[in-house]
Amino acid sequence: MAWATDLTRISNLRFNRLRNRLLLFYFLAITAILVFFATTIYVLVSRDRQQQFDQQLQQIGTSAAGIWEVVHHEYEELTTEPEYAAYRRTLPRDRQGQLLPIALVQLMAKYQTDTAPPLVRGTLLDTTYGIAWYTPTRELLIYEGILFNLPLPDQIPAEGLFVSRDKTRSFLQPIYKALPQSGQELLGYVAVTGTLAELKTELDHLRTNLFLGVVLVAGFVVVAGWWLTRQSIAPVDASLAQLKQFTADASHELRTPLTAIQASAEVLQSHPERIHPSDIEKVSAIATAATRMGHLVKDLLLIARLDAQAPDQRGWHVIDLDELLEDLVELHRDRAQAAQLALTYQPQATAKVYGDAEQLQRLFANLLSNALQYTPAGGIVTVTLQQTGKTAVVRVQDNGIGIAPVDLPHVFERFWRTEEARHHYRDGSGLGLAIAKTIVERHHGQISVQSQPHQGTCFEVKLPC
């Protein structure tokens, strides 16, 4: 249902669609901008937090590399000094009796007791980080924290290497000792590993808040857009209403003088002896012009009434399309024969629709009249009736002058005619198809056209049975 821009219900379906489309475009544009900015904020914050996380890993790794010599010295002292033999026997070993990697707290506990203390993981670090010290042969010696079981890659550059695995990220750095003559000596490696769970939780929270923010602002946009559309369309609505009223009033007022002109012209034509021979053609032109203007005024009045009035279904009833179309074809058969055209009706169903009989008759009369008008002598005009499910399908097809593909989107516009149509038939007003489309829409149907230049045109009308 369209959102009204004033207290008056507007019956013009095309105007309602235009108003709704404006609101939809406004909403989509603002939402797209909000999504773009929210995505940009998320990407920037995510990248910034990732860089901070990497910097923190690198700082811890640099600090851990700085104490490598101390850690290695303490480990050699533990494994070689006889005074620590009793303590060494309490440390964990593999099946072959080889000493397993030990925690930093176990390494430093040799100064306090002869028995290894119970392993308390994360003594120096929280549970989100872990540090591991390796020998030059990549054997793990000492670790701290719970995140230390990391296989080293084959190549680790001197400046360090970041590695992501599962939900963790590690910084690996080789440890070198400068030598006076030979440059530098590889002492070992240090690996700092951090869990991404906390960072992921933080980014998920940010993403959720941004999403809720976009939804909330989009809701405000709908309300604000409705109000703005109401304010911006109100003058257009008022102008359109005035234009409709003017068209209806002008069409109604023109009927009286046109009727007088037509009557006077007919009287003069019925008594040619009273007319000067040089004025006979002028009177005939006046009569023709008056008749053409009468049709135009009649069309304008009809389309103005269709625009101004909401569909009144009190006068609607069930209509047999087969009978209606058959009567129309018979009504136009003399015209077709006079134009040397073959007019046929091919009913394949007896569909019934609910609607206004006068309007439906005008709808198909316009389509049939167009087909006869723009089909050269010797052509064929065919009217078919089918029923597909709960839809009645009427086709009016000819092999006339056709319509260029570039002109097809405009055929239902008011007062619009192709150049070839104007050349072929100058008396047309360009309102017939516009009236047909309006009638179809008021009956909740659809109308479409297919055409090729100089091959013919087919209008298809679908109405609910």
PDB file of N, CA and C in Angstrom, residues 3-5 22-24 26-28 30-31 34 214-232:
ATOM      1  N   TRP A   3       2.196   4.995   0.727  1.00  0.00           N
ATOM      2  CA  TRP A   3       2.106   5.924   1.851  1.00  0.00           C
ATOM      3  C   TRP A   3       1.654   7.263   1.299  1.00  0.00           C
ATOM      4  N   ALA A   4       0.547   7.777   1.794  1.00  0.00           N
ATOM      5  CA  ALA A   4      -0.013   9.012   1.268  1.00  0.00           C
ATOM      6  C   ALA A   4       0.811  10.195   1.703  1.00  0.00           C
ATOM      7  N   THR A   5       0.873  11.205   0.873  1.00  0.00           N
ATOM      8  CA  THR A   5       1.586  12.429   1.220  1.00  0.00           C
ATOM      9  C   THR A   5       0.634  13.509   1.692  1.00  0.00           C
ATOM     10  N   LEU A  22      10.387   6.868  -5.177  1.00  0.00           N
ATOM     11  CA  LEU A  22      11.229   7.931  -4.618  1.00  0.00           C
ATOM     12  C   LEU A  22      11.631   7.608  -3.186  1.00  0.00           C
ATOM     13  N   LEU A  23      10.673   7.147  -2.395  1.00  0.00           N
ATOM     14  CA  LEU A  23      10.981   6.773  -1.015  1.00  0.00           C
ATOM     15  C   LEU A  23      11.940   5.590  -0.974  1.00  0.00           C
ATOM     16  N   LEU A  24      11.726   4.613  -1.856  1.00  0.00           N
ATOM     17  CA  LEU A  24      12.602   3.445  -1.881  1.00  0.00           C
ATOM     18  C   LEU A  24      14.021   3.828  -2.263  1.00  0.00           C
ATOM     19  N   TYR A  26      15.460   6.732  -1.915  1.00  0.00           N
ATOM     20  CA  TYR A  26      16.027   7.495  -0.805  1.00  0.00           C
ATOM     21  C   TYR A  26      16.510   6.559   0.299  1.00  0.00           C
ATOM     22  N   PHE A  27      15.687   5.589   0.617  1.00  0.00           N
ATOM     23  CA  PHE A  27      16.052   4.626   1.659  1.00  0.00           C
ATOM     24  C   PHE A  27      17.276   3.808   1.244  1.00  0.00           C
ATOM     25  N   LEU A  28      17.292   3.313  -0.004  1.00  0.00           N
ATOM     26  CA  LEU A  28      18.418   2.500  -0.471  1.00  0.00           C
ATOM     27  C   LEU A  28      19.701   3.315  -0.520  1.00  0.00           C
ATOM     28  N   ILE A  30      20.555   6.014   1.330  1.00  0.00           N
ATOM     29  CA  ILE A  30      21.051   6.268   2.688  1.00  0.00           C
ATOM     30  C   ILE A  30      21.577   4.978   3.315  1.00  0.00           C
ATOM     31  N   THR A  31      20.867   3.866   3.103  1.00  0.00           N
ATOM     32  CA  THR A  31      21.323   2.588   3.658  1.00  0.00           C
ATOM     33  C   THR A  31      22.654   2.177   3.055  1.00  0.00           C
ATOM     34  N   LEU A  34      25.319   4.190   4.718  1.00  0.00           N
ATOM     35  CA  LEU A  34      25.554   3.715   6.078  1.00  0.00           C
ATOM     36  C   LEU A  34      26.355   2.413   6.073  1.00  0.00           C
ATOM     37  N   VAL A 214      23.414   0.457  12.048  1.00  0.00           N
ATOM     38  CA  VAL A 214      22.895   0.644  10.688  1.00  0.00           C
ATOM     39  C   VAL A 214      21.397   0.392  10.653  1.00  0.00           C
ATOM     40  N   VAL A 215      20.957  -0.681  11.327  1.00  0.00           N
ATOM     41  CA  VAL A 215      19.522  -0.990  11.350  1.00  0.00           C
ATOM     42  C   VAL A 215      18.738   0.122  12.035  1.00  0.00           C
ATOM     43  N   LEU A 216      19.274   0.613  13.154  1.00  0.00           N
ATOM     44  CA  LEU A 216      18.573   1.665  13.888  1.00  0.00           C
ATOM     45  C   LEU A 216      18.481   2.943  13.067  1.00  0.00           C
ATOM     46  N   VAL A 217      19.615   3.326  12.482  1.00  0.00           N
ATOM     47  CA  VAL A 217      19.611   4.551  11.669  1.00  0.00           C
ATOM     48  C   VAL A 217      18.733   4.367  10.442  1.00  0.00           C
ATOM     49  N   ALA A 218      18.759   3.153   9.850  1.00  0.00           N
ATOM     50  CA  ALA A 218      17.902   2.897   8.689  1.00  0.00           C
ATOM     51  C   ALA A 218      16.432   3.048   9.064  1.00  0.00           C
ATOM     52  N   GLY A 219      16.082   2.637  10.285  1.00  0.00           N
ATOM     53  CA  GLY A 219      14.709   2.830  10.733  1.00  0.00           C
ATOM     54  C   GLY A 219      14.343   4.303  10.817  1.00  0.00           C
ATOM     55  N   PHE A 220      15.279   5.104  11.373  1.00  0.00           N
ATOM     56  CA  PHE A 220      15.039   6.547  11.404  1.00  0.00           C
ATOM     57  C   PHE A 220      14.955   7.119   9.989  1.00  0.00           C
ATOM     58  N   VAL A 221      15.755   6.543   9.075  1.00  0.00           N
ATOM     59  CA  VAL A 221      15.737   7.019   7.690  1.00  0.00           C
ATOM     60  C   VAL A 221      14.370   6.780   7.064  1.00  0.00           C
ATOM     61  N   VAL A 222      13.768   5.614   7.371  1.00  0.00           N
ATOM     62  CA  VAL A 222      12.435   5.331   6.829  1.00  0.00           C
ATOM     63  C   VAL A 222      11.435   6.389   7.284  1.00  0.00           C
ATOM     64  N   VAL A 223      11.485   6.700   8.576  1.00  0.00           N
ATOM     65  CA  VAL A 223      10.548   7.702   9.103  1.00  0.00           C
ATOM     66  C   VAL A 223      10.837   9.078   8.500  1.00  0.00           C
ATOM     67  N   ALA A 224      12.141   9.450   8.507  1.00  0.00           N
ATOM     68  CA  ALA A 224      12.503  10.756   7.952  1.00  0.00           C
ATOM     69  C   ALA A 224      12.226  10.805   6.456  1.00  0.00           C
ATOM     70  N   GLY A 225      12.499   9.688   5.754  1.00  0.00           N
ATOM     71  CA  GLY A 225      12.237   9.652   4.317  1.00  0.00           C
ATOM     72  C   GLY A 225      10.759   9.778   4.011  1.00  0.00           C
ATOM     73  N   TRP A 226       9.936   9.122   4.831  1.00  0.00           N
ATOM     74  CA  TRP A 226       8.491   9.254   4.646  1.00  0.00           C
ATOM     75  C   TRP A 226       8.058  10.708   4.804  1.00  0.00           C
ATOM     76  N   TRP A 227       8.604  11.369   5.838  1.00  0.00           N
ATOM     77  CA  TRP A 227       8.234  12.769   6.070  1.00  0.00           C
ATOM     78  C   TRP A 227       8.741  13.661   4.949  1.00  0.00           C
ATOM     79  N   LEU A 228      10.012  13.449   4.530  1.00  0.00           N
ATOM     80  CA  LEU A 228      10.572  14.266   3.456  1.00  0.00           C
ATOM     81  C   LEU A 228       9.831  14.043   2.142  1.00  0.00           C
ATOM     82  N   THR A 229       9.498  12.772   1.872  1.00  0.00           N
ATOM     83  CA  THR A 229       8.749  12.484   0.649  1.00  0.00           C
ATOM     84  C   THR A 229       7.387  13.146   0.692  1.00  0.00           C
ATOM     85  N   ARG A 230       6.785  13.109   1.873  1.00  0.00           N
ATOM     86  CA  ARG A 230       5.476  13.752   2.033  1.00  0.00           C
ATOM     87  C   ARG A 230       5.569  15.242   1.749  1.00  0.00           C
ATOM     88  N   GLN A 231       6.618  15.888   2.270  1.00  0.00           N
ATOM     89  CA  GLN A 231       6.759  17.321   2.070  1.00  0.00           C
ATOM     90  C   GLN A 231       7.115  17.672   0.631  1.00  0.00           C
ATOM     91  N   SER A 232       7.984  16.857   0.003  1.00  0.00           N
ATOM     92  CA  SER A 232       8.445  17.180  -1.346  1.00  0.00           C
ATOM     93  C   SER A 232       7.411  16.857  -2.414  1.00  0.00           C
TER      94      SER A 232
END
